[in-house]
mmCIF file of C-alpha atoms and ligand atoms in Angstrom:
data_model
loop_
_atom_site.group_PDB
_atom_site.id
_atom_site.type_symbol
_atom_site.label_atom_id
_atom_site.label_comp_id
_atom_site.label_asym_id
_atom_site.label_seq_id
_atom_site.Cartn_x
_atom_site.Cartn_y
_atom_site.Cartn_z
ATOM 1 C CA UNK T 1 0.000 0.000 0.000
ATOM 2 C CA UNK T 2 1.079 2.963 -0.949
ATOM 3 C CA UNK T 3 2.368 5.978 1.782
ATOM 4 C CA UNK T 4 0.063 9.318 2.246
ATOM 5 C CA UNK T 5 3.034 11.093 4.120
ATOM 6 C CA UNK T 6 4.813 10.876 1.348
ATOM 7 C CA UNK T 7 2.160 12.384 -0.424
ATOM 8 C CA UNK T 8 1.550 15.639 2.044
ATOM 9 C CA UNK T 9 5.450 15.936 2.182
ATOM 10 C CA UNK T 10 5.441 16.935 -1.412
ATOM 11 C CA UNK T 11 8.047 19.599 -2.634
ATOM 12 C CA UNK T 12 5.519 22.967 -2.253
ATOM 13 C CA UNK T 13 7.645 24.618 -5.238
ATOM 14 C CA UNK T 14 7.000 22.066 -8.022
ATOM 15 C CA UNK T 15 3.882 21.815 -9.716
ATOM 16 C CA UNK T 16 2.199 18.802 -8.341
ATOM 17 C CA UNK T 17 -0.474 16.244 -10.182
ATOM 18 C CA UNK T 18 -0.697 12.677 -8.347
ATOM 19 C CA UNK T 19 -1.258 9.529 -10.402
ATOM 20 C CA UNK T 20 -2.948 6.679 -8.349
ATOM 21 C CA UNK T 21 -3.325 3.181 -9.831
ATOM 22 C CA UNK T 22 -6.807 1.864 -9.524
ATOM 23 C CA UNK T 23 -6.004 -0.273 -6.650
ATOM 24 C CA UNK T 24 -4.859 3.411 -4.876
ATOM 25 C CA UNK T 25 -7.777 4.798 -6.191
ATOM 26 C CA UNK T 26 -9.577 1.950 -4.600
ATOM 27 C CA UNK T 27 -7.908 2.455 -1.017
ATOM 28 C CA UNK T 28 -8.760 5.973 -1.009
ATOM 29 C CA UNK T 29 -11.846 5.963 -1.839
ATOM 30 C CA UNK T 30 -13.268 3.134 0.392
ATOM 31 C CA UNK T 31 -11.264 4.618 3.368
ATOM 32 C CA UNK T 32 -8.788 2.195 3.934
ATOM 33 C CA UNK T 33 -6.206 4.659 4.300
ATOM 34 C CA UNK T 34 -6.098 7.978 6.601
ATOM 35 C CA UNK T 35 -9.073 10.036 5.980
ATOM 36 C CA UNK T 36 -7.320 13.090 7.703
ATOM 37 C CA UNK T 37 -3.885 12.845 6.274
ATOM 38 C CA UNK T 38 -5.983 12.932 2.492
ATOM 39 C CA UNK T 39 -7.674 15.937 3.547
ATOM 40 C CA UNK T 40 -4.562 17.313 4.598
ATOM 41 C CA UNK T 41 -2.430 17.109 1.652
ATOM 42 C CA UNK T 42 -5.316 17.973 -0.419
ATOM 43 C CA UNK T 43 -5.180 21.237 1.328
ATOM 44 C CA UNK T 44 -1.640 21.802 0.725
ATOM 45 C CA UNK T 45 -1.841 21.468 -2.592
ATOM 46 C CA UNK T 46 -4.933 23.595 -2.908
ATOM 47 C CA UNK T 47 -2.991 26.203 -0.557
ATOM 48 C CA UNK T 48 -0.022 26.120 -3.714
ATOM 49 C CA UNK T 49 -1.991 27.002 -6.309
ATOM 50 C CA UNK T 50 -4.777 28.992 -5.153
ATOM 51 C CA UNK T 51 -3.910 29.955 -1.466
ATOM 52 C CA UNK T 52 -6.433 30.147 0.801
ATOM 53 C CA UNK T 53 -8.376 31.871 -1.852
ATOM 54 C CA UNK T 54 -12.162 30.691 -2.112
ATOM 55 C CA UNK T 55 -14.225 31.964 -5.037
ATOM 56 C CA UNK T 56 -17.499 33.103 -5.889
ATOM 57 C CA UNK T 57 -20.185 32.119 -8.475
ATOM 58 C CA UNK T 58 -23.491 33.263 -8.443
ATOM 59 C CA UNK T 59 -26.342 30.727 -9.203
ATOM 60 C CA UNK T 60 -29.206 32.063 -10.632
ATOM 61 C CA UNK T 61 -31.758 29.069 -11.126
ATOM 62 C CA UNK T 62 -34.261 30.380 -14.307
ATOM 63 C CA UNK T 63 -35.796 28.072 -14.922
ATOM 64 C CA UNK T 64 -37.325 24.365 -13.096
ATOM 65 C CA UNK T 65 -39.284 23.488 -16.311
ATOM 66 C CA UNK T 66 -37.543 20.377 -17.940
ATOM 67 C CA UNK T 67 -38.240 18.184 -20.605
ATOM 68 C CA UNK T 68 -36.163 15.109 -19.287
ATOM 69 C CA UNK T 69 -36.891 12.521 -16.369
ATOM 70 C CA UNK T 70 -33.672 11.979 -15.018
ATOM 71 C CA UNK T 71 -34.749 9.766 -12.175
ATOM 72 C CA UNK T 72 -32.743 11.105 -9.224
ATOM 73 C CA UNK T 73 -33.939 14.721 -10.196
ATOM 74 C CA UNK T 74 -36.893 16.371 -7.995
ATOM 75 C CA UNK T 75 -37.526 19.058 -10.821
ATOM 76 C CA UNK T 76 -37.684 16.627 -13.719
ATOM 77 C CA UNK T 77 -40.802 16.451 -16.301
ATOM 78 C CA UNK T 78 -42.743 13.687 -14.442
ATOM 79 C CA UNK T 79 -42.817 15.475 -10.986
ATOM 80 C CA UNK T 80 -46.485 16.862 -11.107
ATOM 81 C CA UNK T 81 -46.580 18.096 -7.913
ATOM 82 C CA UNK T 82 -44.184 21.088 -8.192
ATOM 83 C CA UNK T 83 -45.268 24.128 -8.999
ATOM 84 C CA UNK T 84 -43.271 25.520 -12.464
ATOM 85 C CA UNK T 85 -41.302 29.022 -12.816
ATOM 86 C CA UNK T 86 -39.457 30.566 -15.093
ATOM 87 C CA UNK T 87 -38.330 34.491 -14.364
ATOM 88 C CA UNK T 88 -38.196 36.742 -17.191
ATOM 89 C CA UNK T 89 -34.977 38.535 -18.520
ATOM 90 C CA UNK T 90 -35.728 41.497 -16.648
ATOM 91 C CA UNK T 91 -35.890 39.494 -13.539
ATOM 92 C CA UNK T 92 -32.490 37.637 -14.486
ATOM 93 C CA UNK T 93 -30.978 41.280 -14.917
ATOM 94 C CA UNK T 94 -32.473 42.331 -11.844
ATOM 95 C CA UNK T 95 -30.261 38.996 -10.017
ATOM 96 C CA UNK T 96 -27.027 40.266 -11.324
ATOM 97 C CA UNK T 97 -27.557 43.638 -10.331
ATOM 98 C CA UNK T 98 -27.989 43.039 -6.942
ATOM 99 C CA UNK T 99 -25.445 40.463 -7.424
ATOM 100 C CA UNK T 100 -22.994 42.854 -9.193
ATOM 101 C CA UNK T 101 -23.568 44.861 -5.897
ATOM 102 C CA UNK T 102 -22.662 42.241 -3.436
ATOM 103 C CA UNK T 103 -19.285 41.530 -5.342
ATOM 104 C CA UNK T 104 -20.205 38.763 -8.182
ATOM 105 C CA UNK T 105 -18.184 38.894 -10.994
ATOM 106 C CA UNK T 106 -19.472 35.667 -12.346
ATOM 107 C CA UNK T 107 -23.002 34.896 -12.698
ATOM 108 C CA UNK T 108 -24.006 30.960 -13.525
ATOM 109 C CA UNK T 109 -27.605 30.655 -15.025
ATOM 110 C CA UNK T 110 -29.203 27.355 -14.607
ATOM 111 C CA UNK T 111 -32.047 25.574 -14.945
ATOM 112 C CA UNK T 112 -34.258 22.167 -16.742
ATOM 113 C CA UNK T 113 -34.024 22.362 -20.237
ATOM 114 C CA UNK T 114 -36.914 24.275 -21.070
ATOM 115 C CA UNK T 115 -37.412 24.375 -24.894
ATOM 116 C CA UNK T 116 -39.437 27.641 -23.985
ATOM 117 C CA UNK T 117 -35.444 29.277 -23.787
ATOM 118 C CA UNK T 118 -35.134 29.242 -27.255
ATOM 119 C CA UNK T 119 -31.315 29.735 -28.170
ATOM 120 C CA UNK T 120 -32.750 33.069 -29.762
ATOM 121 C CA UNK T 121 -34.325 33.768 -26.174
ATOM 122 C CA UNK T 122 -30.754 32.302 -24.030
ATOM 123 C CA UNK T 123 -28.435 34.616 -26.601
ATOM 124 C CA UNK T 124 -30.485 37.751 -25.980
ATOM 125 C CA UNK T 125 -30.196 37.024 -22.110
ATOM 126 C CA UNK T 126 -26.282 36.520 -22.422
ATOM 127 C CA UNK T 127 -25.863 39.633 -24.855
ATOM 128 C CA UNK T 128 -27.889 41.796 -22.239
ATOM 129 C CA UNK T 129 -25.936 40.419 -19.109
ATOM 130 C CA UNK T 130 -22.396 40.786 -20.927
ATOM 131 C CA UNK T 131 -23.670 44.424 -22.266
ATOM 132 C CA UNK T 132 -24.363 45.385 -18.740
ATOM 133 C CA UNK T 133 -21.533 43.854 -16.894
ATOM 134 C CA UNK T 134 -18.640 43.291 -19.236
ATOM 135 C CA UNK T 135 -16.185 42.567 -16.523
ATOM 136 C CA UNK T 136 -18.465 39.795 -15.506
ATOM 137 C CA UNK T 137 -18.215 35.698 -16.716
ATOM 138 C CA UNK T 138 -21.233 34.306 -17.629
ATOM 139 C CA UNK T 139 -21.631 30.751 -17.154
ATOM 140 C CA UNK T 140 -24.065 28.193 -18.753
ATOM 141 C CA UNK T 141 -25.226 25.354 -17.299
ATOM 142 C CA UNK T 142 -28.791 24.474 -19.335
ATOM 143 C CA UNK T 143 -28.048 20.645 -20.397
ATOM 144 C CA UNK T 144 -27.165 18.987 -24.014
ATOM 145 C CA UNK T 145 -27.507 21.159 -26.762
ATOM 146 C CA UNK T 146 -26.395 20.923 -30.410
ATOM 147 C CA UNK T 147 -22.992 21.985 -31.089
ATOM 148 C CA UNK T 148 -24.071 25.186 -33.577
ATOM 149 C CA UNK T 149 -26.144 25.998 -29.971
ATOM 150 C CA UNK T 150 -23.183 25.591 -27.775
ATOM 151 C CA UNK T 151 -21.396 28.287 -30.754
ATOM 152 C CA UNK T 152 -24.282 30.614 -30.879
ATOM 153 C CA UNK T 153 -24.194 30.783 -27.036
ATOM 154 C CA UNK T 154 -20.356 31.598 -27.441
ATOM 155 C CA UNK T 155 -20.546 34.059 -29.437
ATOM 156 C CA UNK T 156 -22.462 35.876 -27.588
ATOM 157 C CA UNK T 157 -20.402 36.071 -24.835
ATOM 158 C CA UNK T 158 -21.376 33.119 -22.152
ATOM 159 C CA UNK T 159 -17.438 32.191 -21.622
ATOM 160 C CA UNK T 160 -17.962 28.837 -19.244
ATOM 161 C CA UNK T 161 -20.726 25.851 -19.248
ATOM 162 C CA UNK T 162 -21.120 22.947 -16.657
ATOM 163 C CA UNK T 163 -22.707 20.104 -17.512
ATOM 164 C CA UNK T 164 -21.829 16.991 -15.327
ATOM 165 C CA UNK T 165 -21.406 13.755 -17.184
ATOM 166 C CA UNK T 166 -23.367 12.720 -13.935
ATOM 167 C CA UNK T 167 -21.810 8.808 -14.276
ATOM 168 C CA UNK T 168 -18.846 7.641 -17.116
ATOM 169 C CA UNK T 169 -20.535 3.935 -16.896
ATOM 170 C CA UNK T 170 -22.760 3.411 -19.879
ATOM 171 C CA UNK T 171 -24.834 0.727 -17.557
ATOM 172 C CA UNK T 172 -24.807 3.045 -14.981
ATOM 173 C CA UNK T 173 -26.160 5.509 -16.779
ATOM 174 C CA UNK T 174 -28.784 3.610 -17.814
ATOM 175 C CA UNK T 175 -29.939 2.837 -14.781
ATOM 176 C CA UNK T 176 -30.210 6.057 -13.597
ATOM 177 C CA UNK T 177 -31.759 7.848 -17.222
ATOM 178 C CA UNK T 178 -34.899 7.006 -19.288
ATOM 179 C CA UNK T 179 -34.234 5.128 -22.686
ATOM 180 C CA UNK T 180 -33.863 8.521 -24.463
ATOM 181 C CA UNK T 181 -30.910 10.155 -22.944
ATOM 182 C CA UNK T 182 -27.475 8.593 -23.069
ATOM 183 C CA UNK T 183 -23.788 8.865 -21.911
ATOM 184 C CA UNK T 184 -22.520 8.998 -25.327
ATOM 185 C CA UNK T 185 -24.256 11.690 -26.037
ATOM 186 C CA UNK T 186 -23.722 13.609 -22.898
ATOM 187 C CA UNK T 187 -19.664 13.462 -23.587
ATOM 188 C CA UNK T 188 -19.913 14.368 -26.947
ATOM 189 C CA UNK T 189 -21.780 17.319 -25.796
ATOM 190 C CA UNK T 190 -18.891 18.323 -23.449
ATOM 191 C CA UNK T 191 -16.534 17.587 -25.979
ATOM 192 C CA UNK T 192 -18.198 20.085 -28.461
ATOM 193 C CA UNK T 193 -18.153 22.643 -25.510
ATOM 194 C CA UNK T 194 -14.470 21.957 -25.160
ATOM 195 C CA UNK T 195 -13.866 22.423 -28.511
ATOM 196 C CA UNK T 196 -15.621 25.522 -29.096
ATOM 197 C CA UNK T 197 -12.762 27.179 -26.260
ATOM 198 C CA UNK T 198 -15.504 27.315 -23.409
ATOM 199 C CA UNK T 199 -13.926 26.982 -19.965
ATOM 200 C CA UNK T 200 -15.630 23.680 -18.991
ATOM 201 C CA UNK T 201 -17.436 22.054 -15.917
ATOM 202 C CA UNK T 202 -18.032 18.762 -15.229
ATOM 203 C CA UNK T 203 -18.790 16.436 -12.677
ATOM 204 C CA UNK T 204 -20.924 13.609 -11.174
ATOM 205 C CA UNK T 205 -23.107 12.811 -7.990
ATOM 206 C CA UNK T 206 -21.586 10.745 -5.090
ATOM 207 C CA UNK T 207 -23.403 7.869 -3.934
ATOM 208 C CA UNK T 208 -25.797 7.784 -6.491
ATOM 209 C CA UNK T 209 -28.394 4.678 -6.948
ATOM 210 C CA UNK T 210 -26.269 1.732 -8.087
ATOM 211 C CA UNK T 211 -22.602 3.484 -7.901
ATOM 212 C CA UNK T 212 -19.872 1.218 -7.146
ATOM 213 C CA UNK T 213 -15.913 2.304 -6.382
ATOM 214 C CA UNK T 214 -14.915 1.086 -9.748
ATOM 215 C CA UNK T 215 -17.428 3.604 -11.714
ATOM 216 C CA UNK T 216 -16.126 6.538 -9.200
ATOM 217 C CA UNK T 217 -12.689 5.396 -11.038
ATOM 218 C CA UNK T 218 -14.203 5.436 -14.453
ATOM 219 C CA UNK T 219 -15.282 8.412 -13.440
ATOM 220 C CA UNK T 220 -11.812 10.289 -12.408
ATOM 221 C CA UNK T 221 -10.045 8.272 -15.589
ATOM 222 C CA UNK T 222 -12.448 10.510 -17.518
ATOM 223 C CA UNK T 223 -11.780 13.161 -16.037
ATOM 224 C CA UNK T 224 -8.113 12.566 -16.889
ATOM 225 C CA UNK T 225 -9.493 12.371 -20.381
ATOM 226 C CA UNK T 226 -11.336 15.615 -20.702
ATOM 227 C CA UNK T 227 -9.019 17.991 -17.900
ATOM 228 C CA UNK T 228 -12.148 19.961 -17.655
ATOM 229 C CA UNK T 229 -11.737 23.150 -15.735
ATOM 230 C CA UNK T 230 -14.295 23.140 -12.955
ATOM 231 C CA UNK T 231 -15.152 19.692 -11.261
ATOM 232 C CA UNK T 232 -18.873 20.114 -9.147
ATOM 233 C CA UNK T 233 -19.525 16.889 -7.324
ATOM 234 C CA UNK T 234 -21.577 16.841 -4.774
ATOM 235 C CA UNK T 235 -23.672 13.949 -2.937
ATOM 236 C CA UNK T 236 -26.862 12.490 -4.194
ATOM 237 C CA UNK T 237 -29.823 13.151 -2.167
ATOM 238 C CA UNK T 238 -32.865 11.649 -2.147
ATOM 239 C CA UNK T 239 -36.162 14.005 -3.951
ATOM 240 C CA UNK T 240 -39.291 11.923 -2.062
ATOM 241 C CA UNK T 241 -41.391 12.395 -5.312
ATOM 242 C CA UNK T 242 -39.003 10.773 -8.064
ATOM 243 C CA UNK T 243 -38.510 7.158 -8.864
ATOM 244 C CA UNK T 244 -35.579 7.070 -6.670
ATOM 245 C CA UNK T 245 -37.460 7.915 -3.606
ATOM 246 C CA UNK T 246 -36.788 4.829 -1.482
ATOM 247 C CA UNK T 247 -32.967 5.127 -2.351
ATOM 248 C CA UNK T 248 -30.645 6.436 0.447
ATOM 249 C CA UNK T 249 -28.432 9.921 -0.156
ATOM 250 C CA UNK T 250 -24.714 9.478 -0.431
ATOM 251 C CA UNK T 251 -22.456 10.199 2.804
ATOM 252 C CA UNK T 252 -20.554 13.586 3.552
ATOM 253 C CA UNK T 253 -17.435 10.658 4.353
ATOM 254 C CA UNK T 254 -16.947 9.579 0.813
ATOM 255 C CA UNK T 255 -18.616 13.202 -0.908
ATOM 256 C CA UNK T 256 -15.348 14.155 1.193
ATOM 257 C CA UNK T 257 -12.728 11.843 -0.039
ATOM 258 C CA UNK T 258 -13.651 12.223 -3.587
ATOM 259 C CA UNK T 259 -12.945 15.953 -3.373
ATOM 260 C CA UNK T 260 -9.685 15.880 -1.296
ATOM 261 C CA UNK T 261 -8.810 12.595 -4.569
ATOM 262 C CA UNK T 262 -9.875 15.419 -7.045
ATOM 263 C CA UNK T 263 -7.910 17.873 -5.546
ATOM 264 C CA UNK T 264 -4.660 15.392 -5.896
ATOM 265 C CA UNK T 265 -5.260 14.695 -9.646
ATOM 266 C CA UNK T 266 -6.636 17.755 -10.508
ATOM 267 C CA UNK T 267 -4.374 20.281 -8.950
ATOM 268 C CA UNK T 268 -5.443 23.388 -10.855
ATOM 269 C CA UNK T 269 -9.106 22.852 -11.062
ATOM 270 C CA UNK T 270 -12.403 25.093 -9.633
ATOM 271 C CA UNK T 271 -13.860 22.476 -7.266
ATOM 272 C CA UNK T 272 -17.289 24.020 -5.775
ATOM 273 C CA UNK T 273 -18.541 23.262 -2.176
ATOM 274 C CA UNK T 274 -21.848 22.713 -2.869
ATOM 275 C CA UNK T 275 -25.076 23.337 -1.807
ATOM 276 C CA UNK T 276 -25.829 19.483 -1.675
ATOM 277 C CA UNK T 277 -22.879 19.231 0.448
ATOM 278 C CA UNK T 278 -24.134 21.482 2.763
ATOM 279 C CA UNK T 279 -27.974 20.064 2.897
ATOM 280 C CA UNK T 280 -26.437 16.378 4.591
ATOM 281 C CA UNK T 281 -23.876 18.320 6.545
ATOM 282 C CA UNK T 282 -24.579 21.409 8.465
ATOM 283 C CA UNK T 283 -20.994 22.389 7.647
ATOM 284 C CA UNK T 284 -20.796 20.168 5.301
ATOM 285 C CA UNK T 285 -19.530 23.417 2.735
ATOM 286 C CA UNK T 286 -17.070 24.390 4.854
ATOM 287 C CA UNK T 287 -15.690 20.458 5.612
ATOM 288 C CA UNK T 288 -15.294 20.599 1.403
ATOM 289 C CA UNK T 289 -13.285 23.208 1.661
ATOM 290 C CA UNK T 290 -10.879 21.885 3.853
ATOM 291 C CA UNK T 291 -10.712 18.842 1.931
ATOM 292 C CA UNK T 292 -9.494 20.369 -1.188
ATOM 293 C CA UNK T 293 -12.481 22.558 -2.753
ATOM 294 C CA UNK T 294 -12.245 26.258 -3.425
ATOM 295 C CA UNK T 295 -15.039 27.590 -5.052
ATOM 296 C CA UNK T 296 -19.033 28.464 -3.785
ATOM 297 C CA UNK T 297 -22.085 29.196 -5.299
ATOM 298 C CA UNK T 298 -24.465 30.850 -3.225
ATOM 299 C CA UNK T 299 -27.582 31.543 -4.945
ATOM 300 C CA UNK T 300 -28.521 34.678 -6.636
ATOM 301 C CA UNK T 301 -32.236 33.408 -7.216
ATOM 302 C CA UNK T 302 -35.292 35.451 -5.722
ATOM 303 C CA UNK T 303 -36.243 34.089 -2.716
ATOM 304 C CA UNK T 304 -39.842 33.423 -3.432
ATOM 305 C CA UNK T 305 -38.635 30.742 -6.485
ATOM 306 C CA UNK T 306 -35.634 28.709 -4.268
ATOM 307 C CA UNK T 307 -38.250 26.318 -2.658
ATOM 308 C CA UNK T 308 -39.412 25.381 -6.029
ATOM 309 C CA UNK T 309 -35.959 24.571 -7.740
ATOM 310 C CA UNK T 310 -35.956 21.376 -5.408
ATOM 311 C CA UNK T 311 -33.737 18.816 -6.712
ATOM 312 C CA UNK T 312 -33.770 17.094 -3.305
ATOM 313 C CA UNK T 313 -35.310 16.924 -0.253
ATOM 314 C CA UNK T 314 -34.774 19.550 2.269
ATOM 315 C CA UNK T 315 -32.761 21.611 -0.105
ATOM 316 C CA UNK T 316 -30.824 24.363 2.382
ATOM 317 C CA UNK T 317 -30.604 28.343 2.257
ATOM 318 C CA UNK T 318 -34.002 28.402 0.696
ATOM 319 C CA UNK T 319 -35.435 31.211 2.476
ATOM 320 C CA UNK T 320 -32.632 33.318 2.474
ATOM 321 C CA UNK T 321 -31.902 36.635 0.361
ATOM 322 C CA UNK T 322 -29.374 37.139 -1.702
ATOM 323 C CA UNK T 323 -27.721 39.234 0.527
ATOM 324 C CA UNK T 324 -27.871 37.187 3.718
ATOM 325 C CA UNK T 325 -26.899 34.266 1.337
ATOM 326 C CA UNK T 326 -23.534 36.250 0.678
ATOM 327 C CA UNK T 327 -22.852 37.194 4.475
ATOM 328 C CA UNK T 328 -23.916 33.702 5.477
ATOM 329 C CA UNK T 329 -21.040 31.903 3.288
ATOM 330 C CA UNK T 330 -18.532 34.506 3.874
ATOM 331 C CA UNK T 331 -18.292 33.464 7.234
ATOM 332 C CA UNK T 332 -18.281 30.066 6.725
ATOM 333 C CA UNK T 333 -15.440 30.005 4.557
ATOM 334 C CA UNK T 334 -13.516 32.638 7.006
ATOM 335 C CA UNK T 335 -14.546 30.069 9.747
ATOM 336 C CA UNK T 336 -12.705 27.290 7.751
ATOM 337 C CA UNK T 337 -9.664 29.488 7.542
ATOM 338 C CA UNK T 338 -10.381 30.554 3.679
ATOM 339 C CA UNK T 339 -11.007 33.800 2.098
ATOM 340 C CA UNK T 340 -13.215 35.220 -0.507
ATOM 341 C CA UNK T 341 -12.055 36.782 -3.360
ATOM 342 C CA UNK T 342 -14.396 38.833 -5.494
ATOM 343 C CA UNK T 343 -12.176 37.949 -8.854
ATOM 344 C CA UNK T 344 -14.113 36.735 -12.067
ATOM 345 C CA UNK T 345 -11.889 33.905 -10.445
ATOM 346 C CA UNK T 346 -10.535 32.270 -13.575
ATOM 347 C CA UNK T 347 -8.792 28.821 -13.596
ATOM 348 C CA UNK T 348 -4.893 29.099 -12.618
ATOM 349 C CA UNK T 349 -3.587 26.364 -15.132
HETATM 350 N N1 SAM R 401 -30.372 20.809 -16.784
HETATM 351 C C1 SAM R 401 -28.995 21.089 -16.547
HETATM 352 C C2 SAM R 401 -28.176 19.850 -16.723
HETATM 353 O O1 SAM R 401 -28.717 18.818 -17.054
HETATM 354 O O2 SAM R 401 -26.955 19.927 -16.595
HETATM 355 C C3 SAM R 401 -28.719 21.726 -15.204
HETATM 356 C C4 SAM R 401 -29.653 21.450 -14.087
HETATM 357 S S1 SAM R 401 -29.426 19.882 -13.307
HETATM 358 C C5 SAM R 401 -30.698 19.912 -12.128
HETATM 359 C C6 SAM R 401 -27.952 20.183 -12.325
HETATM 360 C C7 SAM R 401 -27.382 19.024 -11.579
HETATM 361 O O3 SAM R 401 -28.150 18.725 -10.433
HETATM 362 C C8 SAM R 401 -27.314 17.714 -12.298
HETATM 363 O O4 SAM R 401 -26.202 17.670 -13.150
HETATM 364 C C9 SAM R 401 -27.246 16.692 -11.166
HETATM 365 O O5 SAM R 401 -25.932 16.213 -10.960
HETATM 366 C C10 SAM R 401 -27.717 17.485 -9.942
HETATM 367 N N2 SAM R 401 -28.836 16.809 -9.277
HETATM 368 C C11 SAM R 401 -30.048 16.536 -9.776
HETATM 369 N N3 SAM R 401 -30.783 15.823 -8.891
HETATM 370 C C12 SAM R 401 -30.010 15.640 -7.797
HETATM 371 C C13 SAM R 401 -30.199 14.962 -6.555
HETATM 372 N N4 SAM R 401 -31.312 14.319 -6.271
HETATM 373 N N5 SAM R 401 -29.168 14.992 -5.661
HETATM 374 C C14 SAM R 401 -28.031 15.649 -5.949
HETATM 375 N N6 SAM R 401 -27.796 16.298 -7.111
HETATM 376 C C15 SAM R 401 -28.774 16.292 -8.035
HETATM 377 FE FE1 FES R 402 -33.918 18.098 -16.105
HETATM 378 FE FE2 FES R 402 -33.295 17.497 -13.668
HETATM 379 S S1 FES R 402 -34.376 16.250 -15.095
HETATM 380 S S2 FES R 402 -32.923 19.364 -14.657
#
């Protein structure tokens, strides 16, 4: 077995990437070696390249109309018992203004894909945000779309797109998508966003229905593949009205482990702290951050539409403003010892 101290007595003035085997991978990620010393040298190596640095994105959720029925997802098209929103433009403008004023310099717009966002409808959005605040990013994160959508989009000025591949295992994605939607299809899509010289996001859920260690290491060896930019994971949680109600949410333990592994690989990436971490895990967002993660997304949204963008059960911070949202994860990262920076917070490569 292999030796973590050798691993958090790395030289701090070489760049640093660590290459497990699968068998290390293995170790690592069922706990068989020191959960502590992991988090520890992930932190170093976060500490090299980004300091104690922690930035902001701010999540503005559009849109909970979907046309997919993603099984694990409390907002997709067979849920009839949420109540549907979209906000308008103006009411997207209004978000980043108050946003611009509490700092953001990076504004991610998410939501189902709702073919009532027309690319025609998503570019005029972008083009107004962009024309408004040109020193902010503006990051998609709206599902599969064709490649000449993914340009269009570009051109216009959105700079960065997330779209998790979710799971790398073509069985495993099966089991957790209808017929219709497929892994293939979801990786060429982030390939084509690649391509097109977006800064891209990826990721996948921890713990989901039917995950095993060995597709958490298909997982990272895509990752490997694609060197995406930004890498969201976050755990699985259970939505009591999808077909995955009776399945249990994945544990802060391994949601842990898989960021401090990502931090290891990935030295340079944006690894978020997110809001799923924090719903099992009262400081579950700032536990992230000590294991490696240095980016958070507090939520831009109006207040009155957060309860209703419910992808799982008992979904946190969904009664507070954006402001309080703001204060309220400042000093949780300044309790774990990090700061905020109010940067556009581009990827150090
Ligand atoms: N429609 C866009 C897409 O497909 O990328 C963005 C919205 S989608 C709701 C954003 C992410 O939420 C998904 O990629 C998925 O990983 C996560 N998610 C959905 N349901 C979840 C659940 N029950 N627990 C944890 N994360 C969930
Ligand atoms: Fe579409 Fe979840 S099923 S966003």
């Amino acid at each position: 077995m292999f030796d973590l101290t050798e691993i958090y007595k790395f030289d701090r003035n070489k760049y640093h990437s660590f290459i497990f085997t699968d068998e290390e991978l293995k170790a690592l990620i069922e706990g068989h070696t020191d959960d502590k010393l992991l988090f520890a040298s992930a932190d170093q190596v976060r500490r090299c390249h980004y300091g104690d640095e922690v930035f902001l994105r701010g999540l503005i959720e559009f849109t909970n109309y979907c046309k997919n029925d993603c099984y694990y997802c409390g907002i997709c098209k067979s849920n009839r018992h949420i109540i549907r929103y979209r906000l308008s433009k103006e009411d997207i403008l209004s978000c980043c203004r108050e946003g611009y004023e509490l700092g953001y310099r990076t504004f991610v717009l998410q939501g189902g894909e709702d073919p009532y966002f027309t690319d025609d409808r998503i570019c005029d959005i972008v083009s107004a945000i962009r024309d408004n605040y040109p020193d902010c990013a503006v990051t998609l994160s709206i599902g599969e779309k064709t490649k000449e959508s993914y340009k269009r989009y570009f051109d216009v000025g959105a700079e960065r797109y997330l779209l998790r591949h979710e799971t790398t295992n073509d069985a495993h994605y099966k089991m957790l998508h209808p017929e219709n939607m497929s892994s293939k299809n979801r990786k060429q899509c982030l390939y084509w966003i690649r391509e097109i010289g977006y800064q891209v996001g990826t990721g996948f859920m921890v713990g989901s229905p039917f995950q095993t260690t060995e597709h958490l290491i298909e997982d990272l060896r895509f990752l490997q593949e694609l060197k995406p930019d930004m890498i969201g994971i976050g755990p699985y949680i259970t939505h009591h009205q999808t077909p995955f109600h009776d399945h249990p949410s994945g544990s802060l333990a391994l949601t842990l482990r898989m960021i401090a592994i990502l931090r290891l690989m990935f030295p340079y990436a944006l690894i978020p702290a997110t809001t799923a971490l924090g719903t099992i895990d009262a400081t579950g967002r700032e536990k992230g951050l000590k294991a490696g993660a240095n980016v958070v997304m507090p939520n831009l949204s109006p207040v009155k539409v957060h309860k209703q963008y419910e992808l799982y059960d008992n979904k946190i911070c969904t009664g507070e403003e954006s402001a309080q949202c703001r204060g309220c994860l400042e000093r949780r990262v300044q309790s774990a010892g990090y700061r905020i920076v109010t940067s556009r917070g581009d990827i150090k490569r």
